[in-house]
C-alpha cells in the first residue's frame, strides 16, 4: 500500500488534483475523492467538468444510480461505491480507512501541516505501508522529498 503526501505550497488543489485524477483514469484505475464538506465536493464536481478546455474527467458525486460505473467518484466518506483502489483525501484530513486501498493521495496545505506530520509518523510504524512525500520546487514541479 502506498501513501503519497502532497504538500500544497505553490499549486492549489484545484490544479494538482485533476493532474493526479487524469493519470489514475489513464492507467485504467478508478479513484475515490473524499472531502467532508458538501460545498467542497460541489466545487470539485464543477472543477472536474471544466478544469481544462480540451479534457474531460468522467465522474459523479456519490449517491447516484450509476456510482458503481464511475471512474471517479466524489464522496463525503471512505466508501468506494465505484470499487476504486485509489483514494484522494483532499480536505487535509487523514483517514485510516484509506489504508484499505492500493494507493492513497493525501493532499494538505499549511493549515493542515501538523495533522499531516502526525499521520506521516503514525504510518511509519505500519507494516506494508510505503510513504512518499512530495513537495514543489521553485519551478512549481513536484519532487519526491522523502
JSON list of N, CA and C in Angstrom, two decimals, residues 75-114:
[
{"chain": "A", "resi": 75, "resn": "UNK", "atom": "N", "xyz": [-16.96, 11.72, -2.81]},
{"chain": "A", "resi": 75, "resn": "UNK", "atom": "CA", "xyz": [-17.76, 11.25, -1.68]},
{"chain": "A", "resi": 75, "resn": "UNK", "atom": "C", "xyz": [-17.43, 12.00, -0.40]},
{"chain": "A", "resi": 76, "resn": "UNK", "atom": "N", "xyz": [-18.32, 11.91, 0.56]},
{"chain": "A", "resi": 76, "resn": "UNK", "atom": "CA", "xyz": [-18.13, 12.55, 1.87]},
{"chain": "A", "resi": 76, "resn": "UNK", "atom": "C", "xyz": [-17.30, 11.68, 2.80]},
{"chain": "A", "resi": 77, "resn": "UNK", "atom": "N", "xyz": [-17.28, 10.38, 2.52]},
{"chain": "A", "resi": 77, "resn": "UNK", "atom": "CA", "xyz": [-16.53, 9.47, 3.38]},
{"chain": "A", "resi": 77, "resn": "UNK", "atom": "C", "xyz": [-15.89, 8.37, 2.55]},
{"chain": "A", "resi": 78, "resn": "UNK", "atom": "N", "xyz": [-15.15, 7.51, 3.22]},
{"chain": "A", "resi": 78, "resn": "UNK", "atom": "CA", "xyz": [-14.40, 6.46, 2.54]},
{"chain": "A", "resi": 78, "resn": "UNK", "atom": "C", "xyz": [-15.33, 5.27, 2.30]},
{"chain": "A", "resi": 79, "resn": "UNK", "atom": "N", "xyz": [-16.07, 5.37, 1.20]},
{"chain": "A", "resi": 79, "resn": "UNK", "atom": "CA", "xyz": [-16.99, 4.32, 0.79]},
{"chain": "A", "resi": 79, "resn": "UNK", "atom": "C", "xyz": [-16.87, 4.19, -0.73]},
{"chain": "A", "resi": 80, "resn": "UNK", "atom": "N", "xyz": [-16.03, 3.28, -1.20]},
{"chain": "A", "resi": 80, "resn": "UNK", "atom": "CA", "xyz": [-15.76, 3.18, -2.64]},
{"chain": "A", "resi": 80, "resn": "UNK", "atom": "C", "xyz": [-16.88, 2.48, -3.42]},
{"chain": "A", "resi": 81, "resn": "UNK", "atom": "N", "xyz": [-17.98, 3.17, -3.56]},
{"chain": "A", "resi": 81, "resn": "UNK", "atom": "CA", "xyz": [-19.11, 2.61, -4.30]},
{"chain": "A", "resi": 81, "resn": "UNK", "atom": "C", "xyz": [-18.75, 2.34, -5.76]},
{"chain": "A", "resi": 82, "resn": "UNK", "atom": "N", "xyz": [-17.68, 2.96, -6.25]},
{"chain": "A", "resi": 82, "resn": "UNK", "atom": "CA", "xyz": [-17.22, 2.73, -7.62]},
{"chain": "A", "resi": 82, "resn": "UNK", "atom": "C", "xyz": [-16.12, 1.66, -7.68]},
{"chain": "A", "resi": 83, "resn": "UNK", "atom": "N", "xyz": [-15.88, 0.98, -6.57]},
{"chain": "A", "resi": 83, "resn": "UNK", "atom": "CA", "xyz": [-14.86, -0.08, -6.47]},
{"chain": "A", "resi": 83, "resn": "UNK", "atom": "C", "xyz": [-13.45, 0.46, -6.73]},
{"chain": "A", "resi": 84, "resn": "UNK", "atom": "N", "xyz": [-13.22, 1.70, -6.38]},
{"chain": "A", "resi": 84, "resn": "UNK", "atom": "CA", "xyz": [-11.90, 2.32, -6.57]},
{"chain": "A", "resi": 84, "resn": "UNK", "atom": "C", "xyz": [-10.87, 1.64, -5.69]},
{"chain": "A", "resi": 85, "resn": "UNK", "atom": "N", "xyz": [-9.65, 1.57, -6.21]},
{"chain": "A", "resi": 85, "resn": "UNK", "atom": "CA", "xyz": [-8.50, 1.07, -5.44]},
{"chain": "A", "resi": 85, "resn": "UNK", "atom": "C", "xyz": [-7.52, 2.20, -5.14]},
{"chain": "A", "resi": 86, "resn": "UNK", "atom": "N", "xyz": [-7.85, 3.42, -5.65]},
{"chain": "A", "resi": 86, "resn": "UNK", "atom": "CA", "xyz": [-7.06, 4.62, -5.38]},
{"chain": "A", "resi": 86, "resn": "UNK", "atom": "C", "xyz": [-7.99, 5.62, -4.68]},
{"chain": "A", "resi": 87, "resn": "UNK", "atom": "N", "xyz": [-7.44, 6.34, -3.72]},
{"chain": "A", "resi": 87, "resn": "UNK", "atom": "CA", "xyz": [-8.23, 7.33, -2.98]},
{"chain": "A", "resi": 87, "resn": "UNK", "atom": "C", "xyz": [-7.45, 8.63, -2.87]},
{"chain": "A", "resi": 88, "resn": "UNK", "atom": "N", "xyz": [-8.16, 9.74, -3.00]},
{"chain": "A", "resi": 88, "resn": "UNK", "atom": "CA", "xyz": [-7.57, 11.06, -2.81]},
{"chain": "A", "resi": 88, "resn": "UNK", "atom": "C", "xyz": [-8.29, 11.73, -1.64]},
{"chain": "A", "resi": 89, "resn": "UNK", "atom": "N", "xyz": [-7.55, 12.01, -0.59]},
{"chain": "A", "resi": 89, "resn": "UNK", "atom": "CA", "xyz": [-8.08, 12.72, 0.56]},
{"chain": "A", "resi": 89, "resn": "UNK", "atom": "C", "xyz": [-7.72, 14.19, 0.35]},
{"chain": "A", "resi": 90, "resn": "UNK", "atom": "N", "xyz": [-8.74, 15.02, 0.12]},
{"chain": "A", "resi": 90, "resn": "UNK", "atom": "CA", "xyz": [-8.46, 16.37, -0.37]},
{"chain": "A", "resi": 90, "resn": "UNK", "atom": "C", "xyz": [-8.77, 17.48, 0.62]},
{"chain": "A", "resi": 91, "resn": "UNK", "atom": "N", "xyz": [-9.18, 17.13, 1.82]},
{"chain": "A", "resi": 91, "resn": "UNK", "atom": "CA", "xyz": [-9.52, 18.17, 2.79]},
{"chain": "A", "resi": 91, "resn": "UNK", "atom": "C", "xyz": [-8.51, 18.30, 3.92]},
{"chain": "A", "resi": 92, "resn": "UNK", "atom": "N", "xyz": [-7.32, 17.70, 3.74]},
{"chain": "A", "resi": 92, "resn": "UNK", "atom": "CA", "xyz": [-6.28, 17.80, 4.74]},
{"chain": "A", "resi": 92, "resn": "UNK", "atom": "C", "xyz": [-6.43, 16.83, 5.89]},
{"chain": "A", "resi": 93, "resn": "UNK", "atom": "N", "xyz": [-7.48, 16.05, 5.90]},
{"chain": "A", "resi": 93, "resn": "UNK", "atom": "CA", "xyz": [-7.74, 15.11, 6.99]},
{"chain": "A", "resi": 93, "resn": "UNK", "atom": "C", "xyz": [-7.35, 13.69, 6.57]},
{"chain": "A", "resi": 94, "resn": "UNK", "atom": "N", "xyz": [-6.43, 13.07, 7.32]},
{"chain": "A", "resi": 94, "resn": "UNK", "atom": "CA", "xyz": [-6.08, 11.69, 7.08]},
{"chain": "A", "resi": 94, "resn": "UNK", "atom": "C", "xyz": [-7.16, 10.78, 7.64]},
{"chain": "A", "resi": 95, "resn": "UNK", "atom": "N", "xyz": [-7.47, 9.71, 6.93]},
{"chain": "A", "resi": 95, "resn": "UNK", "atom": "CA", "xyz": [-8.44, 8.71, 7.37]},
{"chain": "A", "resi": 95, "resn": "UNK", "atom": "C", "xyz": [-7.78, 7.35, 7.26]},
{"chain": "A", "resi": 96, "resn": "UNK", "atom": "N", "xyz": [-7.73, 6.61, 8.38]},
{"chain": "A", "resi": 96, "resn": "UNK", "atom": "CA", "xyz": [-7.09, 5.30, 8.36]},
{"chain": "A", "resi": 96, "resn": "UNK", "atom": "C", "xyz": [-7.77, 4.32, 7.41]},
{"chain": "A", "resi": 97, "resn": "UNK", "atom": "N", "xyz": [-9.04, 4.53, 7.10]},
{"chain": "A", "resi": 97, "resn": "UNK", "atom": "CA", "xyz": [-9.73, 3.66, 6.15]},
{"chain": "A", "resi": 97, "resn": "UNK", "atom": "C", "xyz": [-9.09, 3.70, 4.77]},
{"chain": "A", "resi": 98, "resn": "UNK", "atom": "N", "xyz": [-8.30, 4.74, 4.50]},
{"chain": "A", "resi": 98, "resn": "UNK", "atom": "CA", "xyz": [-7.59, 4.83, 3.21]},
{"chain": "A", "resi": 98, "resn": "UNK", "atom": "C", "xyz": [-6.57, 3.72, 3.06]},
{"chain": "A", "resi": 99, "resn": "UNK", "atom": "N", "xyz": [-6.16, 3.10, 4.15]},
{"chain": "A", "resi": 99, "resn": "UNK", "atom": "CA", "xyz": [-5.19, 2.02, 4.09]},
{"chain": "A", "resi": 99, "resn": "UNK", "atom": "C", "xyz": [-5.75, 0.75, 3.46]},
{"chain": "A", "resi": 100, "resn": "UNK", "atom": "N", "xyz": [-7.05, 0.70, 3.25]},
{"chain": "A", "resi": 100, "resn": "UNK", "atom": "CA", "xyz": [-7.68, -0.44, 2.58]},
{"chain": "A", "resi": 100, "resn": "UNK", "atom": "C", "xyz": [-7.55, -0.36, 1.06]},
{"chain": "A", "resi": 101, "resn": "UNK", "atom": "N", "xyz": [-7.00, 0.73, 0.55]},
{"chain": "A", "resi": 101, "resn": "UNK", "atom": "CA", "xyz": [-6.83, 0.93, -0.89]},
{"chain": "A", "resi": 101, "resn": "UNK", "atom": "C", "xyz": [-5.41, 0.54, -1.29]},
{"chain": "A", "resi": 102, "resn": "UNK", "atom": "N", "xyz": [-5.15, 0.47, -2.59]},
{"chain": "A", "resi": 102, "resn": "UNK", "atom": "CA", "xyz": [-3.81, 0.18, -3.08]},
{"chain": "A", "resi": 102, "resn": "UNK", "atom": "C", "xyz": [-2.91, 1.42, -2.99]},
{"chain": "A", "resi": 103, "resn": "UNK", "atom": "N", "xyz": [-3.53, 2.58, -3.19]},
{"chain": "A", "resi": 103, "resn": "UNK", "atom": "CA", "xyz": [-2.76, 3.82, -3.18]},
{"chain": "A", "resi": 103, "resn": "UNK", "atom": "C", "xyz": [-3.64, 4.95, -2.68]},
{"chain": "A", "resi": 104, "resn": "UNK", "atom": "N", "xyz": [-3.04, 5.79, -1.83]},
{"chain": "A", "resi": 104, "resn": "UNK", "atom": "CA", "xyz": [-3.73, 6.96, -1.29]},
{"chain": "A", "resi": 104, "resn": "UNK", "atom": "C", "xyz": [-2.94, 8.22, -1.62]},
{"chain": "A", "resi": 105, "resn": "UNK", "atom": "N", "xyz": [-3.65, 9.25, -2.00]},
{"chain": "A", "resi": 105, "resn": "UNK", "atom": "CA", "xyz": [-3.07, 10.57, -2.25]},
{"chain": "A", "resi": 105, "resn": "UNK", "atom": "C", "xyz": [-3.63, 11.49, -1.16]},
{"chain": "A", "resi": 106, "resn": "UNK", "atom": "N", "xyz": [-2.76, 11.96, -0.29]},
{"chain": "A", "resi": 106, "resn": "UNK", "atom": "CA", "xyz": [-3.17, 12.81, 0.83]},
{"chain": "A", "resi": 106, "resn": "UNK", "atom": "C", "xyz": [-2.69, 14.23, 0.55]},
{"chain": "A", "resi": 107, "resn": "UNK", "atom": "N", "xyz": [-3.64, 15.10, 0.19]},
{"chain": "A", "resi": 107, "resn": "UNK", "atom": "CA", "xyz": [-3.33, 16.49, -0.12]},
{"chain": "A", "resi": 107, "resn": "UNK", "atom": "C", "xyz": [-3.54, 17.34, 1.13]},
{"chain": "A", "resi": 108, "resn": "UNK", "atom": "N", "xyz": [-2.57, 18.21, 1.42]},
{"chain": "A", "resi": 108, "resn": "UNK", "atom": "CA", "xyz": [-2.71, 19.08, 2.57]},
{"chain": "A", "resi": 108, "resn": "UNK", "atom": "C", "xyz": [-1.98, 20.40, 2.31]},
{"chain": "A", "resi": 109, "resn": "UNK", "atom": "N", "xyz": [-2.44, 21.44, 2.98]},
{"chain": "A", "resi": 109, "resn": "UNK", "atom": "CA", "xyz": [-1.82, 22.75, 2.86]},
{"chain": "A", "resi": 109, "resn": "UNK", "atom": "C", "xyz": [-1.24, 23.14, 4.22]},
{"chain": "A", "resi": 110, "resn": "UNK", "atom": "N", "xyz": [-0.78, 24.36, 4.35]},
{"chain": "A", "resi": 110, "resn": "UNK", "atom": "CA", "xyz": [-0.14, 24.82, 5.59]},
{"chain": "A", "resi": 110, "resn": "UNK", "atom": "C", "xyz": [-1.07, 24.73, 6.79]},
{"chain": "A", "resi": 111, "resn": "UNK", "atom": "N", "xyz": [-2.37, 24.91, 6.57]},
{"chain": "A", "resi": 111, "resn": "UNK", "atom": "CA", "xyz": [-3.32, 24.84, 7.68]},
{"chain": "A", "resi": 111, "resn": "UNK", "atom": "C", "xyz": [-3.42, 23.44, 8.27]},
{"chain": "A", "resi": 112, "resn": "UNK", "atom": "N", "xyz": [-3.00, 22.44, 7.53]},
{"chain": "A", "resi": 112, "resn": "UNK", "atom": "CA", "xyz": [-3.12, 21.05, 7.97]},
{"chain": "A", "resi": 112, "resn": "UNK", "atom": "C", "xyz": [-1.77, 20.34, 8.13]},
{"chain": "A", "resi": 113, "resn": "UNK", "atom": "N", "xyz": [-0.70, 21.12, 8.21]},
{"chain": "A", "resi": 113, "resn": "UNK", "atom": "CA", "xyz": [0.63, 20.50, 8.23]},
{"chain": "A", "resi": 113, "resn": "UNK", "atom": "C", "xyz": [0.87, 19.70, 9.51]},
{"chain": "A", "resi": 114, "resn": "UNK", "atom": "N", "xyz": [0.39, 20.15, 10.64]},
{"chain": "A", "resi": 114, "resn": "UNK", "atom": "CA", "xyz": [0.61, 19.39, 11.89]},
{"chain": "A", "resi": 114, "resn": "UNK", "atom": "C", "xyz": [-0.07, 18.04, 11.82]}
]
